[in-house]
CSV table of C-alpha atoms in Angstrom, one decimal:
chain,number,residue,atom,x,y,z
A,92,UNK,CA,156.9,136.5,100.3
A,93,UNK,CA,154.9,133.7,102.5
A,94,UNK,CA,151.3,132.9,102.0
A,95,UNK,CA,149.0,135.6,104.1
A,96,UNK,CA,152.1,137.9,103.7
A,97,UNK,CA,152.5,141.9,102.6
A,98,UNK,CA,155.7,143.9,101.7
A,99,UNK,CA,155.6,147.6,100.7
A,100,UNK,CA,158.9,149.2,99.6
A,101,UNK,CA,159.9,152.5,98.4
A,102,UNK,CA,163.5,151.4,97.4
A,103,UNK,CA,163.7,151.0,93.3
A,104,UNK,CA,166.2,148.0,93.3
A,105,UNK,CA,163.6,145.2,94.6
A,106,UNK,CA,161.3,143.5,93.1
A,107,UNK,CA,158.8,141.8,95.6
A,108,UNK,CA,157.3,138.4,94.4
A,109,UNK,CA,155.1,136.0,95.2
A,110,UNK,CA,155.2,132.7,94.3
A,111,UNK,CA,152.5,130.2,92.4
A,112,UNK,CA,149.3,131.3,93.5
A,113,UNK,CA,146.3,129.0,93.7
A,114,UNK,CA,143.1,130.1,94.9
A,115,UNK,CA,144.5,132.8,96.8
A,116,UNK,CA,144.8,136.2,95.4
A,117,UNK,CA,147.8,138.8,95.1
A,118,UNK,CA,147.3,142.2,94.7
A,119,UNK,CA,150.0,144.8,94.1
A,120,UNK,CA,149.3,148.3,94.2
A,121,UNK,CA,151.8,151.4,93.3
A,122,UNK,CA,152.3,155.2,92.9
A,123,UNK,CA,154.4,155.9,90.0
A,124,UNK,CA,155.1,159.4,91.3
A,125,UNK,CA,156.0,158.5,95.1
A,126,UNK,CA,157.4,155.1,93.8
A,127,UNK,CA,156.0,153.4,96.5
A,128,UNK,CA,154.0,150.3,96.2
A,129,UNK,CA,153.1,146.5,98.2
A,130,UNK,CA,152.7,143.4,97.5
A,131,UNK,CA,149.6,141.6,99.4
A,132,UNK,CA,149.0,137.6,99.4
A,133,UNK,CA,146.1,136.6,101.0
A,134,UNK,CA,144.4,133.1,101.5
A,135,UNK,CA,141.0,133.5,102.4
A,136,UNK,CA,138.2,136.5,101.9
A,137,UNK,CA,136.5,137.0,105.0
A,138,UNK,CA,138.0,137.3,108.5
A,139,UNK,CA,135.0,136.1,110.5
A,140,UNK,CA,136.0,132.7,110.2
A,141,UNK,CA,138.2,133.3,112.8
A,142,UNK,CA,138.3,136.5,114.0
A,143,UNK,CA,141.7,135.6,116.6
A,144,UNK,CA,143.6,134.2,113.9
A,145,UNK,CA,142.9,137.9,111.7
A,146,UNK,CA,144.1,139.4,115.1
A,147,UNK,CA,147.2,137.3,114.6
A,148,UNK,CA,148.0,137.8,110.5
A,149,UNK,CA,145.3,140.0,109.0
A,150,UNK,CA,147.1,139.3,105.7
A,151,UNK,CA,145.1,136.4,105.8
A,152,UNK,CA,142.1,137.9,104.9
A,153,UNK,CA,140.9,139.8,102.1
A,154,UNK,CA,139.3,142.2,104.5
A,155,UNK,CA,141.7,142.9,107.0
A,156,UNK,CA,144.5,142.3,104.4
A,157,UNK,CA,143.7,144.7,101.6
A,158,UNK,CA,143.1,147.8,103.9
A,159,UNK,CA,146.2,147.2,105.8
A,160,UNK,CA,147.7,147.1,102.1
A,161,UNK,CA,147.0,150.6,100.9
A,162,UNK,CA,147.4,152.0,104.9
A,163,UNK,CA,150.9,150.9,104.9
A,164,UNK,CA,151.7,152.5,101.1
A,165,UNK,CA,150.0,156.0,102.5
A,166,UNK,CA,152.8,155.9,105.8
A,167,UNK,CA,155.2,155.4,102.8
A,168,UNK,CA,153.8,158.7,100.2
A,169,UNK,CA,151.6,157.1,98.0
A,170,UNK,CA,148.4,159.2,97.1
A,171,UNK,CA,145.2,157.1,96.6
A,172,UNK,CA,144.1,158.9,93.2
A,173,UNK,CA,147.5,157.9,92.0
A,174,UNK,CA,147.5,154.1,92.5
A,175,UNK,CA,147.9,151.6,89.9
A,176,UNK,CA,146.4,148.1,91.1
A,177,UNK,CA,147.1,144.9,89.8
A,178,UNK,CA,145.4,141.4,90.6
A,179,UNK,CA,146.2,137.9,89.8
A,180,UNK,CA,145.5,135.1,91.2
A,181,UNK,CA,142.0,133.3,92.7
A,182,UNK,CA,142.0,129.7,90.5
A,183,UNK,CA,139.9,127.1,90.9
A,184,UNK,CA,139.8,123.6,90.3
A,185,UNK,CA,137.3,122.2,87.6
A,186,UNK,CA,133.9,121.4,88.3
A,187,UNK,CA,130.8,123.3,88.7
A,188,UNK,CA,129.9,126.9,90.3
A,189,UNK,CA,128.9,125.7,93.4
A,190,UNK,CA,132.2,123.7,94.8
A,191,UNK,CA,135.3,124.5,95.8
A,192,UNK,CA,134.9,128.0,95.1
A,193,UNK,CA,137.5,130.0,97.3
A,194,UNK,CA,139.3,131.4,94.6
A,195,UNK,CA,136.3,133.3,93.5
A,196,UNK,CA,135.0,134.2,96.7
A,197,UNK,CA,138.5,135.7,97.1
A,198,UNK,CA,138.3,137.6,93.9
A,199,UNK,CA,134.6,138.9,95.0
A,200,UNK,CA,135.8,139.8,98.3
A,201,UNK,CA,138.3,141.8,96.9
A,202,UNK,CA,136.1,143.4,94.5
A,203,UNK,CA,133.5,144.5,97.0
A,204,UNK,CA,135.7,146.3,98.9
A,205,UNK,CA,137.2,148.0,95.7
A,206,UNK,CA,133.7,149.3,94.9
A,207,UNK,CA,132.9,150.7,98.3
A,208,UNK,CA,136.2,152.5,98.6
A,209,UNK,CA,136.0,153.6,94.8
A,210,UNK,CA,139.4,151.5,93.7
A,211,UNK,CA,139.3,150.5,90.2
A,212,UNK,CA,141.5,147.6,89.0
A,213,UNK,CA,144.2,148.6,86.2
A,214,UNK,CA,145.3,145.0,85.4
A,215,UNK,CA,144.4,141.5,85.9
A,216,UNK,CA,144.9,138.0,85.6
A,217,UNK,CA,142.4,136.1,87.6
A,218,UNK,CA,140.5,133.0,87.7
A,219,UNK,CA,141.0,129.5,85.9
A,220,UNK,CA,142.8,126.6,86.3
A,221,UNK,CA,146.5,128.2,86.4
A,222,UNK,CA,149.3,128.7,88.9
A,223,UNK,CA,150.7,132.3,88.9
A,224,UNK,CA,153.7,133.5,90.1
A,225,UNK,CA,153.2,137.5,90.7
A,226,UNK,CA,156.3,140.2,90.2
A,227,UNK,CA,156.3,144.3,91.5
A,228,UNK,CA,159.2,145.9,89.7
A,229,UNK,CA,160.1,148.8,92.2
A,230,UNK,CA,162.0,151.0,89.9
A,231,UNK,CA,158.8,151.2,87.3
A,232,UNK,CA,156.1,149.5,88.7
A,233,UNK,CA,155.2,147.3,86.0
A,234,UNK,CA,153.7,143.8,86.8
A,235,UNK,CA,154.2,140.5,85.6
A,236,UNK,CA,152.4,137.4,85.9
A,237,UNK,CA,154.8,134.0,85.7
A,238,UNK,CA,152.0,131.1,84.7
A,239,UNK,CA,153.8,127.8,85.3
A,240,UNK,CA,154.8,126.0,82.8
A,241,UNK,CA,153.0,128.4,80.2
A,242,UNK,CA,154.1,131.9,79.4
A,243,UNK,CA,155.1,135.4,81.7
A,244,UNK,CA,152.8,138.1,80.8
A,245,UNK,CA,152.6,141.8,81.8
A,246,UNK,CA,149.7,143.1,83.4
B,160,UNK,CA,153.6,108.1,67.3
B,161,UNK,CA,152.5,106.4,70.5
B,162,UNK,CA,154.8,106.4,73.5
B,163,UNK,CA,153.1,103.9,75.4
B,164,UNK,CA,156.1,100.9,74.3
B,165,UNK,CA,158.4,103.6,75.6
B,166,UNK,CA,156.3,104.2,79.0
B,167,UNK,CA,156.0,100.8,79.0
B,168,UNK,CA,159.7,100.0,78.8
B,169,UNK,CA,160.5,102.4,81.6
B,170,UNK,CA,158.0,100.5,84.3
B,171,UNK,CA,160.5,97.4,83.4
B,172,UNK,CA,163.3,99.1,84.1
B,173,UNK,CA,161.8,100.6,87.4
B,174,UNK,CA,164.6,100.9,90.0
B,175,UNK,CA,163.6,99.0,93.3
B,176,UNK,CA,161.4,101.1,96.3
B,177,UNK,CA,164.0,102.6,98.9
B,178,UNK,CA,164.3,99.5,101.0
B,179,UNK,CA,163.9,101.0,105.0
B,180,UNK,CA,160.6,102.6,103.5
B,181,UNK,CA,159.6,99.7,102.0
B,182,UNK,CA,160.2,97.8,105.4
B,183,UNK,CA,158.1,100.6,106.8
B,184,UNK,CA,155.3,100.5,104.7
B,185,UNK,CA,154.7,96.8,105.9
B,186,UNK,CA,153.8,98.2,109.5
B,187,UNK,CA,151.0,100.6,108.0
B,188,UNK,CA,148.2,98.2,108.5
B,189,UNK,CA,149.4,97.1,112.2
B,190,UNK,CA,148.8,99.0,114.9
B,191,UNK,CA,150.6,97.4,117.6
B,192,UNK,CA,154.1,98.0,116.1
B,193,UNK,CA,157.1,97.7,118.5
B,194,UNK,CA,159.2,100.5,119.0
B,195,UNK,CA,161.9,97.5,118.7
B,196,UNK,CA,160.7,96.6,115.1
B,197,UNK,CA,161.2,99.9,114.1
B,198,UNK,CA,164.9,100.4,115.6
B,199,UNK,CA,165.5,97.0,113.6
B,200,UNK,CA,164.7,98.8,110.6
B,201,UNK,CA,166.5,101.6,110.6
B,202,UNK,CA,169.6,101.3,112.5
B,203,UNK,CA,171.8,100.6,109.2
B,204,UNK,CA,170.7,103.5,107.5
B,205,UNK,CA,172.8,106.4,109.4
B,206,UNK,CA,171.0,109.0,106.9
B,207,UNK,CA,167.3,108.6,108.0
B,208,UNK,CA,168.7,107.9,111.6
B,209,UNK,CA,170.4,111.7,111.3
B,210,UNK,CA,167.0,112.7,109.8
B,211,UNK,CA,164.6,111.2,112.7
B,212,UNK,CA,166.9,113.3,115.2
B,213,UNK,CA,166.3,116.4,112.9
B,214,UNK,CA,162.7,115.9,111.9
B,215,UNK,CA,161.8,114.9,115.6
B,216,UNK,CA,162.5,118.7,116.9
B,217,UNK,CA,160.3,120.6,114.1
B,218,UNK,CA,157.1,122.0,115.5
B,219,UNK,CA,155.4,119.9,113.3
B,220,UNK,CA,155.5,116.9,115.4
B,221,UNK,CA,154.7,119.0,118.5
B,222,UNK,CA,157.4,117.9,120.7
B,223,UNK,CA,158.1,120.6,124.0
B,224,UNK,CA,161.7,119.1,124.6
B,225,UNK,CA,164.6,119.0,122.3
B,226,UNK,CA,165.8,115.9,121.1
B,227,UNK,CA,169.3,114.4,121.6
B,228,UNK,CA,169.5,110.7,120.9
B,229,UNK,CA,167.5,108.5,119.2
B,230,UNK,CA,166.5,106.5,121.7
B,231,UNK,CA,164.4,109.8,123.1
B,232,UNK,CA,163.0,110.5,120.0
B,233,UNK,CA,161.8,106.9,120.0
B,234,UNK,CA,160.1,106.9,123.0
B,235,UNK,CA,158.3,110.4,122.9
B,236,UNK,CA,157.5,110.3,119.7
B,237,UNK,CA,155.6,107.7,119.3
B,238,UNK,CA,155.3,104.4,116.6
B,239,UNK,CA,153.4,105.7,114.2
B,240,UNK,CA,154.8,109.5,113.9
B,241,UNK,CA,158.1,107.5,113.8
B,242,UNK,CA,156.6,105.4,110.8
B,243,UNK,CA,155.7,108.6,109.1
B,244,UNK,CA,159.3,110.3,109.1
B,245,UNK,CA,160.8,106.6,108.3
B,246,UNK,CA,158.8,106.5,105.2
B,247,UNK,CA,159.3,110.4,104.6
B,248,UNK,CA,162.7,110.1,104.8
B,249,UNK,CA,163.3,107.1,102.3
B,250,UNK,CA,160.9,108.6,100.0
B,251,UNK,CA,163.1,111.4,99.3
B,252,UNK,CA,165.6,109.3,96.9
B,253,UNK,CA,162.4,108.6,94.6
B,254,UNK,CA,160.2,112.0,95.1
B,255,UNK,CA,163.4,114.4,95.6
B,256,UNK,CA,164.2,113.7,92.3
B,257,UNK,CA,163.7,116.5,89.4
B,258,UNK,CA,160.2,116.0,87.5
B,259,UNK,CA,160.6,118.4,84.7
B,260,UNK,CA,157.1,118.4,82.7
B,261,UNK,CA,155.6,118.6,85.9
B,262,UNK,CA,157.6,121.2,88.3
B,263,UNK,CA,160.1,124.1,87.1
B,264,UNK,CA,161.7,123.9,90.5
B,265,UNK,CA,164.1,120.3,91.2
B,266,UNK,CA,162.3,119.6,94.7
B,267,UNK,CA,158.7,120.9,93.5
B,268,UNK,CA,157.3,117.0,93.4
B,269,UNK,CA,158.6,116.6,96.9
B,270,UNK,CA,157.1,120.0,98.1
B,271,UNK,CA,154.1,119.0,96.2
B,272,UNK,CA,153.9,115.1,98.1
B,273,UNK,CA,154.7,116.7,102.0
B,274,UNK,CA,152.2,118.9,101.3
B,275,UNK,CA,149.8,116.7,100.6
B,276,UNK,CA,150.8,114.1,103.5
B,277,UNK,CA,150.4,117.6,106.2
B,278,UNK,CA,147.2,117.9,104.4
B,279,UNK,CA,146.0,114.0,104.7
B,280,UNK,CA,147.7,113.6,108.3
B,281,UNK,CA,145.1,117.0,109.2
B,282,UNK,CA,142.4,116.1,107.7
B,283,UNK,CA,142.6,112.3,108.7
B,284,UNK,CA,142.7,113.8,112.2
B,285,UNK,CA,139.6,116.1,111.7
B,286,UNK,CA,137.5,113.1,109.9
B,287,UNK,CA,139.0,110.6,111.8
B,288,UNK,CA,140.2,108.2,108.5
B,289,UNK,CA,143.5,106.9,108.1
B,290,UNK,CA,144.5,105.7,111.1
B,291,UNK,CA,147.8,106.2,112.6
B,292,UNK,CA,150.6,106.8,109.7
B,293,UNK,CA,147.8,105.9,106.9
B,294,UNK,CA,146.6,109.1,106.0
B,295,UNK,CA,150.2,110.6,106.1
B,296,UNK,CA,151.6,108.1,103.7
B,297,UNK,CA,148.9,107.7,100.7
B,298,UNK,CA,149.1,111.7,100.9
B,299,UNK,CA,153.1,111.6,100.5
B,300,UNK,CA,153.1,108.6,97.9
B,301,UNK,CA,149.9,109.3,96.1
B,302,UNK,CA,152.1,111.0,92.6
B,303,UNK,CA,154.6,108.7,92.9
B,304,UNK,CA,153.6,108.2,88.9
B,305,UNK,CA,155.0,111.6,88.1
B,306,UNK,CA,158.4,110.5,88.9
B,307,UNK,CA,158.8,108.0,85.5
B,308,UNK,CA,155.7,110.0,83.5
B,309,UNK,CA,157.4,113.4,84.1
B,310,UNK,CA,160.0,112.6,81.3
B,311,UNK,CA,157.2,111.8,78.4
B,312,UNK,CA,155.2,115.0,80.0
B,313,UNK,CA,158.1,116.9,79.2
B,314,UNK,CA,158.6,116.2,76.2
B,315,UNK,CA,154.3,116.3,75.1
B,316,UNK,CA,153.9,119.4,77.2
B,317,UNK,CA,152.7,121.9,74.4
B,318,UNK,CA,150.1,119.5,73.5
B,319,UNK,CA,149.1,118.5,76.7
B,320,UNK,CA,148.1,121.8,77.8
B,321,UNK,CA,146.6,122.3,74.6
B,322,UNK,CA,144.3,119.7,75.1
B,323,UNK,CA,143.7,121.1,78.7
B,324,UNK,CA,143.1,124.7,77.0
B,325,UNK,CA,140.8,123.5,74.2
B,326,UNK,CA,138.7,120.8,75.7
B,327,UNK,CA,138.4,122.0,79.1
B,328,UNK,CA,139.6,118.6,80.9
B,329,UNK,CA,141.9,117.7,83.5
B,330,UNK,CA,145.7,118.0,83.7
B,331,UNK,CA,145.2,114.1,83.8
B,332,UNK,CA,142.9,113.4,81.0
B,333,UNK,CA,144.7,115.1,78.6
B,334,UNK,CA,148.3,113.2,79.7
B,335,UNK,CA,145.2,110.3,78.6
B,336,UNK,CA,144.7,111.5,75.3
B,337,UNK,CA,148.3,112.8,74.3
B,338,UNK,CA,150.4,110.0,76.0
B,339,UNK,CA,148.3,107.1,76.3
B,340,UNK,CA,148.5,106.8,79.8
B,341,UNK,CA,148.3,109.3,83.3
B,342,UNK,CA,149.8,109.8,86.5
B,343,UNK,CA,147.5,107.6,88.5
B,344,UNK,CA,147.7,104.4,86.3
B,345,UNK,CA,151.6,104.6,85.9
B,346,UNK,CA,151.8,105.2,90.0
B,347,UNK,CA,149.4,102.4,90.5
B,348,UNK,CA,151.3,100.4,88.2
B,349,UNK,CA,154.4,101.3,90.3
B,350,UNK,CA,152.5,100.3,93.7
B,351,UNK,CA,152.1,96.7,92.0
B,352,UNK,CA,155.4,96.3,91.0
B,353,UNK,CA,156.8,97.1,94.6
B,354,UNK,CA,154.4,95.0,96.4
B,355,UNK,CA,152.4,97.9,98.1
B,356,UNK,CA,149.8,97.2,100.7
B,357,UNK,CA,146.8,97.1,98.7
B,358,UNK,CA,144.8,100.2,100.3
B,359,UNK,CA,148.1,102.2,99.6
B,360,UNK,CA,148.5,101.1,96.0
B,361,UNK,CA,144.2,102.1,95.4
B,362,UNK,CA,144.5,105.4,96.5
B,363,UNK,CA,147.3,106.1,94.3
B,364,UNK,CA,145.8,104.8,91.0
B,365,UNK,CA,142.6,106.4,91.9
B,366,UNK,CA,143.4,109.7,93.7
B,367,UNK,CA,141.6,112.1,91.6
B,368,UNK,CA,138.2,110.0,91.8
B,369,UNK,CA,137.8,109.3,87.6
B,370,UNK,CA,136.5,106.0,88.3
B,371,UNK,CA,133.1,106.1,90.3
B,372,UNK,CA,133.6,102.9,92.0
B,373,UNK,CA,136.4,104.8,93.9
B,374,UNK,CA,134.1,107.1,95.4
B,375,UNK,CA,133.3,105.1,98.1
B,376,UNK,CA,136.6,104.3,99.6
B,377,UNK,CA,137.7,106.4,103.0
B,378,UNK,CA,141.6,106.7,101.9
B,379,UNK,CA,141.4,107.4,98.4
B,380,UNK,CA,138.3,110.0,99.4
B,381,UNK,CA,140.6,111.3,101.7
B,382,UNK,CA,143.4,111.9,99.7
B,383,UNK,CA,141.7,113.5,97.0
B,384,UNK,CA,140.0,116.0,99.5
B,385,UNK,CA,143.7,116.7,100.4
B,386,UNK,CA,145.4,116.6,97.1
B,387,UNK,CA,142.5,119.5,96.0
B,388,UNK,CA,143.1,121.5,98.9
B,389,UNK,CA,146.8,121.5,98.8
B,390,UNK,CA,146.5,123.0,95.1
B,391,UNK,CA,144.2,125.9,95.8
B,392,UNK,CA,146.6,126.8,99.0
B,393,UNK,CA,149.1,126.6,95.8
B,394,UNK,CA,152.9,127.7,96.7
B,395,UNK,CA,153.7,124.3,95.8
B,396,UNK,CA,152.4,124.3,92.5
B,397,UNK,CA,153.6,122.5,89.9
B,398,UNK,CA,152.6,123.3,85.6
B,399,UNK,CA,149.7,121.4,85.9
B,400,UNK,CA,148.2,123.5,88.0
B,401,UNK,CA,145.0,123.5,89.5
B,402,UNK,CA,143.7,121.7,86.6
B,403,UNK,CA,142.0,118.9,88.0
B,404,UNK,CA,138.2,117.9,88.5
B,405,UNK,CA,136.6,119.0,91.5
B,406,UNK,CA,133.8,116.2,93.1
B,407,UNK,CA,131.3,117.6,95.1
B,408,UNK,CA,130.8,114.2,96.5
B,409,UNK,CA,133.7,114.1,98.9
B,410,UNK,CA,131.8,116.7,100.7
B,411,UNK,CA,128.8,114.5,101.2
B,412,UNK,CA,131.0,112.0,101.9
B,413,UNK,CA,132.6,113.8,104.3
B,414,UNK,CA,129.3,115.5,105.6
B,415,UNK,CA,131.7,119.1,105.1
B,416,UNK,CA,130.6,122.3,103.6
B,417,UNK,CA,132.2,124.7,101.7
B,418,UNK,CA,133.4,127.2,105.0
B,419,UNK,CA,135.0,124.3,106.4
B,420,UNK,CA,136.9,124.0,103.6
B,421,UNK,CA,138.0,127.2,104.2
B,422,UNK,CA,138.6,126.4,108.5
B,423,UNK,CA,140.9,123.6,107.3
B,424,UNK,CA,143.1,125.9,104.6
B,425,UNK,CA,143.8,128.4,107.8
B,426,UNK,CA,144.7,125.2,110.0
B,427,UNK,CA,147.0,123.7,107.5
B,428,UNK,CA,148.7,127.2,106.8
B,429,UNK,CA,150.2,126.4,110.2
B,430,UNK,CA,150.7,122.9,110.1
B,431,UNK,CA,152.7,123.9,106.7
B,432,UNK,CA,154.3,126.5,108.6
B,433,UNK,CA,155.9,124.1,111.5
B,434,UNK,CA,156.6,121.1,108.8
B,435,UNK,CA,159.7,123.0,106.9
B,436,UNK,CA,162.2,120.7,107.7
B,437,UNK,CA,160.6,118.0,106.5
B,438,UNK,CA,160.3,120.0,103.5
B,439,UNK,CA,164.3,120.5,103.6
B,440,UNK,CA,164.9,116.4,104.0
B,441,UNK,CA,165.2,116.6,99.9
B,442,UNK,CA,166.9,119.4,99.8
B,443,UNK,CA,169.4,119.1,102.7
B,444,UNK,CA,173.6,118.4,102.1
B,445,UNK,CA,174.0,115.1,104.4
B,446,UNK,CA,174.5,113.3,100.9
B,447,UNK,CA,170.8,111.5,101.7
B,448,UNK,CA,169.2,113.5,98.4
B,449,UNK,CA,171.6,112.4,95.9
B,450,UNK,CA,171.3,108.7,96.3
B,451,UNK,CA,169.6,107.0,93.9
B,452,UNK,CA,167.7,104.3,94.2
């Protein structure tokens, strides 16, 4: 997958990845009983900053992104209720809580819209200083997070 | 046991600067380069001449007719755009190498240093610093210490990211405190050796701002700004991460606040987007990558 990107699949020999994740966030999301799930990889959290360029790629956002996310599992079978949802990503460089803070904006973004639609988050790895590389396993649905250079962990 | 003799050791053995870029980098500081000058340089080297004609027709460089010859690519491209894929294209054989200790993947260092060039060559643009190739080039070169380090990182990884773990410092301080020496200070050592313009060889010993009295300097400003924003876009990470000190001061320096930041991420996306072949000049079969230097 490409930065500002989303795949969903329902076929159980893929695994959709995406790779080394700074400050922006990947969320996967899957129904165990459907087997359907998506892979989202956005850059930024909030699509006012240019609203013709969320026109363009809405992946870019985390607002136009993650709804398009869970729309595009529903055409596929998944059930909300049934959703597992996973999140890595949203780093930062060092330095205080004012600066250079877009990886946690993204992770707030993302949160806000989980607690207005009622999504609670099964699994995560976010924040800090790392890069992540981010796995869906079709067939099962499990999760792993690759940190480069360090170890592979499942979420 | 220090490694520093060892580190030291490899800096004497350092393998001379691909000569056309080194030619090339002579030009940064004049504006008024002749297309003619530049022809001169690179007429022997068939590989970067194959690599202007390629390079030329990405999106990157904006161009809304295909390129043929050479000689067309020379005249609508420009001087300095042609400076920047001279020196891009030499500085493959040293940043196309594998840099284990710092990036899994062979080409990560190179992925890592165009990113940071499309970065500086945008920003430069925006904040109007760097003029002409400038920016471009201390963005591509500014790691060119990771190339000899990356073996000794290798090998002290485990307790270099220990230190980073424990203490809370940067990627860089704790190469510092484990190897006796970082990134910058070897690159800048490098810049010395191969007769660097001096501007050039500043920002690369002083592109992640530890010394204060490099805070005032456009360039190295500049390419720190780029080098920070390049690592939260990530893709192009490498193990050290994003583990590096963030200065609030670039953004007075640069009068920006933190949205822009954000404006300038969605603009490079693009920019990233349309550079991919000069992305592939590493990876690419005309023989060009395996050279050594």
């Amino acid at each position: 997958m490409g930065v500002a990107d989303l795949k969903v699949s329902n076929r159980g020999n893929q695994v959709l990845v995406t790779h080394a994740l700074g400050s922006c966030v990947g969320l996967a999301i899957y129904d165990p009983q459907a087997r359907v799930g998506g892979l989202l990889h956005y850059m930024l959290p909030d699509s006012h900053l240019d609203p013709a360029k969320a026109q363009v790629n809405p992946y870019m956002f985390a607002d136009t992104g993650i709804p398009l996310l869970f729309r595009e599992c529903y055409q596929l079978g998944a059930v909300k209720s049934r959703l597992r949802v996973k999140v890595a990503g949203g780093s930062q460089v060092l330095g205080g809580h004012e600066h250079f803070q877009i990886g946690r904006r993204n992770y707030a973004a993302l949160r806000k819209l989980f607690l207005k639609n009622n999504v609670l988050i099964d699994g995560e790895d976010v924040g800090g200083v790392t890069a992540r590389t981010l796995f869906l396993e079709m067939a099962t649905g499990r999760v792993w997070v690759r940190v480069l250079g360090q170890e592979t962990i499942e979420l | 046991m220090s490694l520093i003799p060892q580190i030291i050791k490899s800096l004497k053995n350092l393998p001379p600067f691909p000569t056309v870029a080194q030619r090339a980098l002579t030009l940064l500081n004049n504006p008024e380069v002749a297309i003619q000058e530049l022809v001169e340089i690179v007429k022997f080297d068939p590989a970067i001449t194959a690599n202007i004609l390629r390079i030329s027709n990405s999106a990157y460089f904006g161009l809304r007719r295909e390129i043929h010859s050479l000689n067309q690519a020379l005249l609508l491209l420009g001087t300095q755009e042609l400076l920047k894929i001279i020196i891009a294209s030499g500085a493959t054989r040293l940043l196309g190498r594998p840099t284990p200790g710092y990036y899994v993947e062979s080409q990560g260092l190179w992925r890592h240093s165009v990113s940071c060039a499309i970065m500086a060559d945008l920003l430069g643009r925006e904040l109007q610093v760097g003029e002409g190739a400038m920016g471009f080039t201390a963005g591509l070169l500014h790691d060119i210490g990771k190339v000899l380090l990356c073996l000794y990182v290798d090998e002290k990884f485990a307790d270099i990211i220990q230190v980073v773990k424990n203490k809370g410092v940067s990627f860089q301080d704790a190469e510092r405190e484990v190897l006796g020496v970082d990134h910058s200070t070897m690159g800048g050592e490098m810049a010395r050796i191969w007769d660097f313009p001096d501007r050039l060889r500043l920002v690369i010993t002083h592109h992640h701002l530890d010394k204060p009295e490099a805070r005032g300097d456009d360039l190295v400003m500049l390419v720190y700004l780029a080098d920070l924003l390049v690592l939260m876009f990530g893709r192009d990470l490498g193990a050290d991460g994003l583990a590096y000190a963030g200065y609030p001061e670039v953004l007075r320096h640069f009068h920006l606040r933190e949205r822009d930041l954000e404006r300038i991420l969605l603009h490079f996306a693009e920019a990233w987007q349309e550079a991919q072949s000069l992305f592939g000049l590493a990876g690419s079969k005309d023989g060009l990558q395996r050279a050594h230097c």
